[in-house]
Tab-separated table of C-alpha atoms and ligand atoms in Angstrom:
chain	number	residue	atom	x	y	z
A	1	UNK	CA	18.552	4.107	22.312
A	2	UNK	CA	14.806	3.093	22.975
A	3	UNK	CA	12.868	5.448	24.897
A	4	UNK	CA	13.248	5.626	28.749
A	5	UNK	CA	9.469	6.191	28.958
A	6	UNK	CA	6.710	3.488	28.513
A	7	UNK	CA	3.143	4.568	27.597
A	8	UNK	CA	0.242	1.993	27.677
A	9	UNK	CA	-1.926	2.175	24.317
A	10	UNK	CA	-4.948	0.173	25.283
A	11	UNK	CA	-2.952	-3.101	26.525
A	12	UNK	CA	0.180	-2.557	24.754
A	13	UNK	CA	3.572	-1.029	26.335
A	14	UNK	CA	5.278	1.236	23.757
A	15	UNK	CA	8.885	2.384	24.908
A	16	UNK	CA	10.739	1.948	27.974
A	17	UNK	CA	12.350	-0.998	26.798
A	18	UNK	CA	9.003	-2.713	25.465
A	19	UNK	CA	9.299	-5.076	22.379
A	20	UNK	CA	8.766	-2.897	19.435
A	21	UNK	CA	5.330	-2.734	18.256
A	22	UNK	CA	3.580	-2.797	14.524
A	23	UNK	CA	1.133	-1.009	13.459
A	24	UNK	CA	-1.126	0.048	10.755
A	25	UNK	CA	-3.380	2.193	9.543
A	26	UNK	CA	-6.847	1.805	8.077
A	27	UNK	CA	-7.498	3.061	4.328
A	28	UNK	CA	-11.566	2.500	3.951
A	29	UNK	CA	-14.202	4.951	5.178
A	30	UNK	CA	-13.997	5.105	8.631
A	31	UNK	CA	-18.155	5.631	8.582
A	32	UNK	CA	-18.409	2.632	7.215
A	33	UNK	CA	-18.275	0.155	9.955
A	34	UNK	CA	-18.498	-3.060	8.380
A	35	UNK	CA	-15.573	-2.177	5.833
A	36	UNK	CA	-13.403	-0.583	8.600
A	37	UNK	CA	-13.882	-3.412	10.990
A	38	UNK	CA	-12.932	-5.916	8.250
A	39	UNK	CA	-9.695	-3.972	7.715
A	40	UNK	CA	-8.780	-3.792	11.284
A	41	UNK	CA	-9.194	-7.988	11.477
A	42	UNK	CA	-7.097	-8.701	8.814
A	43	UNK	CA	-4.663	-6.046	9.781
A	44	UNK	CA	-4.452	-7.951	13.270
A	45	UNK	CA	-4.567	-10.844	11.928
A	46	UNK	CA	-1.505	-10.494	9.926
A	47	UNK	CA	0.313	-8.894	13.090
A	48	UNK	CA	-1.138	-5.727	13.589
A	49	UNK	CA	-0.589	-4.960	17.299
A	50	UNK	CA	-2.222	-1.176	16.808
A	51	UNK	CA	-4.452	0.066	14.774
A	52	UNK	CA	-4.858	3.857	13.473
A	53	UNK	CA	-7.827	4.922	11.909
A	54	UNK	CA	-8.713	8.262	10.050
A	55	UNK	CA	-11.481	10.322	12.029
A	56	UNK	CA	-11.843	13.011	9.195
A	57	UNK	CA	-15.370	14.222	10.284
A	58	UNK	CA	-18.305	13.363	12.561
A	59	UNK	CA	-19.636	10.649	10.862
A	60	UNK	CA	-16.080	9.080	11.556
A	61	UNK	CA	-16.255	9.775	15.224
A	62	UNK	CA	-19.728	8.720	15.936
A	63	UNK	CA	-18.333	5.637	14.713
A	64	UNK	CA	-15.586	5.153	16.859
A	65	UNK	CA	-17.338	4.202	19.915
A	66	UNK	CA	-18.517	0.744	17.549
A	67	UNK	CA	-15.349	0.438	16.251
A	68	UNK	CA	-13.816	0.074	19.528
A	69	UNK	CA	-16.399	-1.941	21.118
A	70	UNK	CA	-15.627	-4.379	17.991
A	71	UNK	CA	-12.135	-4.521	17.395
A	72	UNK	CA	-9.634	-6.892	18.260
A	73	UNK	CA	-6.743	-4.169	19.174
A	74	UNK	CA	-6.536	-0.843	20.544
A	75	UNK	CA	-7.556	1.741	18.014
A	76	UNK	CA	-5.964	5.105	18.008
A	77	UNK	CA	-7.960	8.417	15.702
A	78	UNK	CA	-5.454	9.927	13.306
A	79	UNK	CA	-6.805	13.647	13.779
A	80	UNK	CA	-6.330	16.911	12.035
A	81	UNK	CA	-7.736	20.159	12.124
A	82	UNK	CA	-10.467	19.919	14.409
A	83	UNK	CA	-9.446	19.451	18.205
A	84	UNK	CA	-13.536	18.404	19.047
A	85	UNK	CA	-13.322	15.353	16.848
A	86	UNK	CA	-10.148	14.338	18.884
A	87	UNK	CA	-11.961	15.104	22.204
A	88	UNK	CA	-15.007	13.472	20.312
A	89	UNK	CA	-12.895	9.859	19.765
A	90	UNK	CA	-11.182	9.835	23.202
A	91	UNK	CA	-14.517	9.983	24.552
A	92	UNK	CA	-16.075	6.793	22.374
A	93	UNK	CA	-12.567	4.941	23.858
A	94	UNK	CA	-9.714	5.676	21.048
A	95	UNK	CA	-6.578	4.218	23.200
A	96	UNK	CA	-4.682	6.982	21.582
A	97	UNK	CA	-4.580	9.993	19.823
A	98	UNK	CA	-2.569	11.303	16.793
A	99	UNK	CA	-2.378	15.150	16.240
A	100	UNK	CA	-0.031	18.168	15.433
A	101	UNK	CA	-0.507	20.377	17.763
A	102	UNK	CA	0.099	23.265	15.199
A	103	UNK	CA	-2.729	22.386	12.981
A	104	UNK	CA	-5.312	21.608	15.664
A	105	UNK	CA	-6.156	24.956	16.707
A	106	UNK	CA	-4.236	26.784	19.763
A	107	UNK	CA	-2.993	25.978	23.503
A	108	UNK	CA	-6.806	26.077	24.124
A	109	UNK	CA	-7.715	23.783	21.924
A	110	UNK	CA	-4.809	21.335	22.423
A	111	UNK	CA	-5.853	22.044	26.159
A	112	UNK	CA	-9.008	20.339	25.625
A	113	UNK	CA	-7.747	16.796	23.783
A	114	UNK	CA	-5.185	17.140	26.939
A	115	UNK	CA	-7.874	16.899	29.812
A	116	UNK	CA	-9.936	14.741	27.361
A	117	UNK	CA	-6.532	12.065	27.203
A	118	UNK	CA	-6.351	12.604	30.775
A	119	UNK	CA	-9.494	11.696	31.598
A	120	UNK	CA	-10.077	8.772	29.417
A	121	UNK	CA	-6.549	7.175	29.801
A	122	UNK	CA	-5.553	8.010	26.271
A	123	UNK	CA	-1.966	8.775	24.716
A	124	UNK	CA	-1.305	11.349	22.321
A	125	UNK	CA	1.106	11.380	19.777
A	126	UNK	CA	3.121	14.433	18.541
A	127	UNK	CA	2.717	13.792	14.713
A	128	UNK	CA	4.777	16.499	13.409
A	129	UNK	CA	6.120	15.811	9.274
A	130	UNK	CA	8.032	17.448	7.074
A	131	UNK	CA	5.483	20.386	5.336
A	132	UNK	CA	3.084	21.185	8.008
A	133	UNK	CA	6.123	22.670	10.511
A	134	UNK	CA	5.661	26.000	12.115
A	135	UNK	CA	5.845	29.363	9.963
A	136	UNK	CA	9.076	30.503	12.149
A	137	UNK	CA	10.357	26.875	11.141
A	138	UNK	CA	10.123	26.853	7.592
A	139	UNK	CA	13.546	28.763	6.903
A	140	UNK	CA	15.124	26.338	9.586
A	141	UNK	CA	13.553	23.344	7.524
A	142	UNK	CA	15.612	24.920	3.744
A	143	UNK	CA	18.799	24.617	5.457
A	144	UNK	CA	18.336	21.941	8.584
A	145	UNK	CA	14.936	19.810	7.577
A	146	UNK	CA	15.914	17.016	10.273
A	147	UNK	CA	16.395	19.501	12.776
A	148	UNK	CA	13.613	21.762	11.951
A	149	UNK	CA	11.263	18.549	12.942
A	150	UNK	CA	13.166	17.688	15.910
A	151	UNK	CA	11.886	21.198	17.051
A	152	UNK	CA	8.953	20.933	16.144
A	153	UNK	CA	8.348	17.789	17.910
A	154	UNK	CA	10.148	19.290	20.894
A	155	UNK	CA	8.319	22.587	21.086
A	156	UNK	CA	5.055	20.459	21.245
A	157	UNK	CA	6.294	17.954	23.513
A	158	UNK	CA	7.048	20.869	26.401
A	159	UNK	CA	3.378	22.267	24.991
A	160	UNK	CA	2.080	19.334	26.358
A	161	UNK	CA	4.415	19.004	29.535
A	162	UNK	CA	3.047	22.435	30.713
A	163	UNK	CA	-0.312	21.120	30.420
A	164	UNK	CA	0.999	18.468	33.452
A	165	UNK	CA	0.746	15.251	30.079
A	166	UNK	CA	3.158	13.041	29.849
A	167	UNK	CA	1.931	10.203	28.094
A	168	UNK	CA	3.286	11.257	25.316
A	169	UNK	CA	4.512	9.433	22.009
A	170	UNK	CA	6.410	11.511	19.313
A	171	UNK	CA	7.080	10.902	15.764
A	172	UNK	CA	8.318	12.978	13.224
A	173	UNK	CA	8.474	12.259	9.576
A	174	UNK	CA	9.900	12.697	6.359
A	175	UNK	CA	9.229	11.433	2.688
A	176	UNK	CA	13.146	11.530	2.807
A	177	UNK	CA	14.954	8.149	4.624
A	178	UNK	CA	17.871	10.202	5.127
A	179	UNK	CA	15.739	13.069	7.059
A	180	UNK	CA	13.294	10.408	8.804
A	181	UNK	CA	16.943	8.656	10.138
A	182	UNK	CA	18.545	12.055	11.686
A	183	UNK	CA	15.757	13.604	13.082
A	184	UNK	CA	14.963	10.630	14.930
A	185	UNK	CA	18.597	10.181	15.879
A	186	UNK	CA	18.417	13.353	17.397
A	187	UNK	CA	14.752	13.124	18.652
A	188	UNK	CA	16.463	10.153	21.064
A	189	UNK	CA	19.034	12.039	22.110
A	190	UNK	CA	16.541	15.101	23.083
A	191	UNK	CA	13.679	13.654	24.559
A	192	UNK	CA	12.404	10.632	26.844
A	193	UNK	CA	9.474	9.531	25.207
A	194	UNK	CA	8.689	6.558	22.717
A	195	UNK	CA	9.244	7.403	19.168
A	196	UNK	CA	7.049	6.180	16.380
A	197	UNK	CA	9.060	5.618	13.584
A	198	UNK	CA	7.932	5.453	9.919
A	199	UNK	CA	8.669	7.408	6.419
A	200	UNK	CA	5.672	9.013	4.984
A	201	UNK	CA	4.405	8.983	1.586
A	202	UNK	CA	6.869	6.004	0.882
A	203	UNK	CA	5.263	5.384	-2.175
A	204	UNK	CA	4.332	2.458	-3.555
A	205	UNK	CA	4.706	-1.455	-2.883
A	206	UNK	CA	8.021	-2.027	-3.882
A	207	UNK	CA	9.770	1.593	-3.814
A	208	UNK	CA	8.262	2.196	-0.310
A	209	UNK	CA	9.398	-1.505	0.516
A	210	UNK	CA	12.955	-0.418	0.514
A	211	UNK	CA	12.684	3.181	1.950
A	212	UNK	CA	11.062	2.341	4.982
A	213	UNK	CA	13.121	-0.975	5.193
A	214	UNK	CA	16.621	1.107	4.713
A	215	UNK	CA	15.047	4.052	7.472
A	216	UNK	CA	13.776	1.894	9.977
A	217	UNK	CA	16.408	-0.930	9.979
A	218	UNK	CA	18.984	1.894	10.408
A	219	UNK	CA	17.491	3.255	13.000
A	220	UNK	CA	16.177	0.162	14.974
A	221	UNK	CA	19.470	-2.144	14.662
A	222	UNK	CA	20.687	1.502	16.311
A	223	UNK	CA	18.205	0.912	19.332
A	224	UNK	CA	15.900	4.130	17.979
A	225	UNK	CA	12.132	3.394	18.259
A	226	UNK	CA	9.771	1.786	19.889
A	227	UNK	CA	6.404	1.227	17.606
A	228	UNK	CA	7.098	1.428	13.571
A	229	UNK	CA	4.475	2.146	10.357
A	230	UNK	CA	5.251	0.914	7.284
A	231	UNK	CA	3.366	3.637	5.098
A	232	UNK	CA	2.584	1.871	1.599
A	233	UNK	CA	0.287	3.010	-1.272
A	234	UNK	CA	-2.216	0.266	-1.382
A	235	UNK	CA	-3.093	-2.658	0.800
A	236	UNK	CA	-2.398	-1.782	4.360
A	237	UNK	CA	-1.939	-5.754	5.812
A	238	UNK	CA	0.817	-5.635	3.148
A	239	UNK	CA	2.307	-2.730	5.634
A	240	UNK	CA	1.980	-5.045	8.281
A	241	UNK	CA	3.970	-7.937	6.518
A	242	UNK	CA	6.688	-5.800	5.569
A	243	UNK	CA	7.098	-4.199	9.465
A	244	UNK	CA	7.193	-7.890	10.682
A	245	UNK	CA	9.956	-8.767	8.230
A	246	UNK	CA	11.655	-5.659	8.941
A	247	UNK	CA	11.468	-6.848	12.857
A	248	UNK	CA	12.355	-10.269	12.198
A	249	UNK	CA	15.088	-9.420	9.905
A	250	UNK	CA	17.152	-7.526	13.141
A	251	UNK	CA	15.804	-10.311	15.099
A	252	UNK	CA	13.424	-7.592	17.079
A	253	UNK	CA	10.321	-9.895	16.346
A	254	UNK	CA	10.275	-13.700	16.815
A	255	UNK	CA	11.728	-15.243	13.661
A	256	UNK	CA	8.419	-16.532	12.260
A	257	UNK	CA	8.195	-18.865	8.326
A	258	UNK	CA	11.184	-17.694	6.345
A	259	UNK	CA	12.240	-18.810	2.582
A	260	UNK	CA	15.694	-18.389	1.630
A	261	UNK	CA	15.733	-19.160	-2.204
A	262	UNK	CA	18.714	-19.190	-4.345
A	263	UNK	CA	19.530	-16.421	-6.815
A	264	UNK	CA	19.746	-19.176	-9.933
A	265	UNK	CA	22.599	-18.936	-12.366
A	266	UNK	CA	24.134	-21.145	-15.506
A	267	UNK	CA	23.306	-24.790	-13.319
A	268	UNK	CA	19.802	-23.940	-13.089
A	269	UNK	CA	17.333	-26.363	-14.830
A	270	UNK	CA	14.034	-25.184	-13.765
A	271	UNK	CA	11.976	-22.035	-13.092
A	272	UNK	CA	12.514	-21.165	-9.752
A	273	UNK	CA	10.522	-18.052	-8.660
A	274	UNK	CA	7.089	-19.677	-9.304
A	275	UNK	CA	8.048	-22.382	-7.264
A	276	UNK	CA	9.943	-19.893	-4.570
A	277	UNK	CA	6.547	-18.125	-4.211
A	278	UNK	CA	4.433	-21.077	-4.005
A	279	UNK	CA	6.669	-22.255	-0.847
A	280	UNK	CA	6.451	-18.672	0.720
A	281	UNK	CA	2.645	-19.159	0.226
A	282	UNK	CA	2.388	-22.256	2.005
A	283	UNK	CA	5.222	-21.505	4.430
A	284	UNK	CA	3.205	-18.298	5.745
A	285	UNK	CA	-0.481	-19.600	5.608
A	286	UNK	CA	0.810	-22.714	8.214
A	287	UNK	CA	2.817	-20.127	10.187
A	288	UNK	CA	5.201	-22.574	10.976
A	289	UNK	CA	8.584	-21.262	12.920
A	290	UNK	CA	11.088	-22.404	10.124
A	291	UNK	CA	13.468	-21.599	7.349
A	292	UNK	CA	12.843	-23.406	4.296
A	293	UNK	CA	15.266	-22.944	0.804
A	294	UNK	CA	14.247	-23.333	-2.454
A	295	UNK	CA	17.641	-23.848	-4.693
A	296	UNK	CA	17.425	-24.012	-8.085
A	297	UNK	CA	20.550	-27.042	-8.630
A	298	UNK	CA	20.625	-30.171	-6.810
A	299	UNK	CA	24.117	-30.612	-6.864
A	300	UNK	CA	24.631	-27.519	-5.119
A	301	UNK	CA	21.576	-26.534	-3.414
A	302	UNK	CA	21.565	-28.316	-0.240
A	303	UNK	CA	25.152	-28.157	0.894
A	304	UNK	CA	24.610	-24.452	0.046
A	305	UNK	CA	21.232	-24.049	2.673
A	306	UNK	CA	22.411	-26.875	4.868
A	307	UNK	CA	21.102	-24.477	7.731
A	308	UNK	CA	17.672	-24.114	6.550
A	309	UNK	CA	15.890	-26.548	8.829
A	310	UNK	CA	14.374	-27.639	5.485
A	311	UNK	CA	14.354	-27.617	1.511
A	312	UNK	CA	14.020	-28.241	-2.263
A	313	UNK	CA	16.387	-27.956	-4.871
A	314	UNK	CA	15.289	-28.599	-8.366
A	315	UNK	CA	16.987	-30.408	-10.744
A	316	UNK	CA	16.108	-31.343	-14.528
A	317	UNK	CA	12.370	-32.732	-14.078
A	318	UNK	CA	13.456	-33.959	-10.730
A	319	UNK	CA	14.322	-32.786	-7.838
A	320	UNK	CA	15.065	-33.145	-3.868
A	321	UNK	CA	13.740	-32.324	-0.444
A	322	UNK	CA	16.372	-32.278	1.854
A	323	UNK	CA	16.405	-31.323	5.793
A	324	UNK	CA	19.168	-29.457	7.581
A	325	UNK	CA	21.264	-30.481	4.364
A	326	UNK	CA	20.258	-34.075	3.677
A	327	UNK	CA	18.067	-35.315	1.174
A	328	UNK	CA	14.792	-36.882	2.336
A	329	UNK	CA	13.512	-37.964	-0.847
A	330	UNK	CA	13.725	-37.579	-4.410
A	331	UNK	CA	9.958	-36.985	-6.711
A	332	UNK	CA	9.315	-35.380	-10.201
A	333	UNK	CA	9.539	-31.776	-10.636
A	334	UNK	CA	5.574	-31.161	-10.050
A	335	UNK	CA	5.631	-33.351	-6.584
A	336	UNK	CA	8.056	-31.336	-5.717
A	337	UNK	CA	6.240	-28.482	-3.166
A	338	UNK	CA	3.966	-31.064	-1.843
A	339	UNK	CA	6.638	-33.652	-1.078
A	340	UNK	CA	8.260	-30.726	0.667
A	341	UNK	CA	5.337	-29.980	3.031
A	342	UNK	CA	4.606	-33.474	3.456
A	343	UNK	CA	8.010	-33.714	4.918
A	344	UNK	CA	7.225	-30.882	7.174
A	345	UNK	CA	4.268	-32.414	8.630
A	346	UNK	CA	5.903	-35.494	8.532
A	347	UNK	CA	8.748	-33.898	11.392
A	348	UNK	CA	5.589	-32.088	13.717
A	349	UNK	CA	6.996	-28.502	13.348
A	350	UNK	CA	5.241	-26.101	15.462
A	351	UNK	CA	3.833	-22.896	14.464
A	352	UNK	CA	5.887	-19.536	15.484
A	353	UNK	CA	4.157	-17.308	18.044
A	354	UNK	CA	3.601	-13.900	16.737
B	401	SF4	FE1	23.382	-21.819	-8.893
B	401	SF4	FE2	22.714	-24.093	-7.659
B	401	SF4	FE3	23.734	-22.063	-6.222
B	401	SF4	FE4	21.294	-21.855	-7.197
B	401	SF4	S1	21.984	-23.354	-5.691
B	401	SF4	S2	22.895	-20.307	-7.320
B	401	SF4	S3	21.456	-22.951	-9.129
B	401	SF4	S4	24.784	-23.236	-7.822
């Protein structure tokens, strides 16, 4: 179930029934302004609706105030250790604020980024991951790990509650699918607030592809979470791509360009994935709202994606374009991408909204 509670990051409803929202995180020096400010662009311009950034020390939160002033989406300061650089980038206009409470200092200090949020407007989230839990926690964590976060998360959140703050968003997260999946189950079930949902140290492109894909489709298509983080080791506006898909995929994000291509078997005549990857290339750099198929047989390739709005199947140094199933036109092999889009523009498709 999505959280009962909405918070407002900046412009954006999180929770309470909200469409769920992508974010991202930067990776450059956050003292570096004209590298940061780059990174936040092209995150938001691949879909980025929120942006986290690192503020690891005071050249990072003197910065803030520019970055904000600058950047195309709210920005929230990913904070550790040091409750005055929190206070620091709520005060230069961070829309939010990511800490664990138990590695920020004490109630005093996680007073003071409290009446800082307050004043400013800010949200906080609870970060709280598996390996930085409470000492009393850790022997919970060998035999329970999910539920040894949930506590975590819920100790802080009635931290926070007694300080009279509620605009609260919680996330709690494991290197583990599995673990990120129950604990959030049971986060839902114990608290009100938005949950931010993502694995953590994923791993790379194509391993933490599928992990956060199998943990945060399982737990979205179950109605758990409002704002997701695809954590990848690399290229963060590849984060963003996969978050959208994951979104699109359960239908939780309009459908946006989508190619279907065929798995090839014995029928197949030419070299498909180039040509597959060329189409996705084109497909998502005119952002146009459609499926297209690339099938690698002629004979069977359009019946098979007669509900892509369009395709091309390739044949033996020919091939067709066909729409909703029917061929269009038939060129040589190497005409065969550009007869496709030629087609498209041909039939005014509109671009998808994002
Ligand atoms: Fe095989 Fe043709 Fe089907 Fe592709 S479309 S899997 S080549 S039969």
């Amino acid at each position: 179930m999505a959280a009962r509670e909405r918070v407002m990051v900046g412009g954006v409803p999180v929770g309470g029934g909200a469409p769920v929202v992508v974010q991202s995180m930067t990776n450059t020096h956050t003292d570096d302004v004209e590298a940061t400010l780059g990174q936040v662009r092209a995150l938001a311009t691949a879909g980025a609706q929120l942006v986290r950034v690192a503020v690891p020390d005071a050249a990072g939160a003197k910065a803030f105030g520019t970055l904000v002033a600058e950047s195309p989406v709210p920005l929230i300061a990913d904070v550790h250790f040091d409750h005055a650089l929190a206070v620091a980038a709520v005060g230069a206009g961070a829309a939010g604020v990511r800490i664990n409470p138990g590695n920020i200092g004490g109630r005093d200090e996680v007073r003071e980024v409290v009446e800082a949020a307050k004043e400013h407007g800010a949200v906080i989230r609870i970060g709280v991951n598996s390996g930085s839990l409470q000492r009393d926690l850790r022997e919970m964590e060998e035999r329970d790990p999910a539920g040894a976060l949930v506590e975590s998360a819920v100790r802080y959140c009635a931290m926070l509650e007694d300080l009279d703050f509620t605009a609260i968003k919680v996330s709690a997260k494991s290197s583990s699918p599995l673990i990120t999946i129950r604990a959030n189950r049971l986060l839902a079930e114990r608290i009100p607030y938005p949950l931010h949902l993502g694995v953590t140290e994923a791993g790379t492109r194509w391993a933490g592809t599928i992990r956060s894909a199998v943990a945060l489709g399982v737990l979205l298509a179950e109605g758990v979470g409002d704002t997701i983080r695809v954590s990848l080791t690399g290229d963060p506006v590849e984060e963003v791509r996969v978050a959208l898909e994951i979104l699109r995929t359960l239908e939780l994000a309009p459908r946006g360009p989508r190619v279907i291509s065929c798995p090839t078997c014995g029928r197949t005549r030419v070299d498909l994935e180039p040509l597959a990857l060329e189409v996705e290339r084109r497909l998502e750099e005119s952002g146009l709202d459609l499926e297209v198929a690339v099938m690698g047989c002629i004979v069977n390739g359009p019946g098979e994606a007669r509900k892509a709005d369009f395709g091309i199947a390739g044949g033996d140094g020919e091939g067709v374009v066909f729409a909703r199933g029917r061929p269009v036109c038939k060129v040589p092999q190497s005409e065969l991408v550009d007869a496709l889009f030629e087609a498209i523009a041909s039939r005014g498709a509109a671009p998808s909204e994002q």
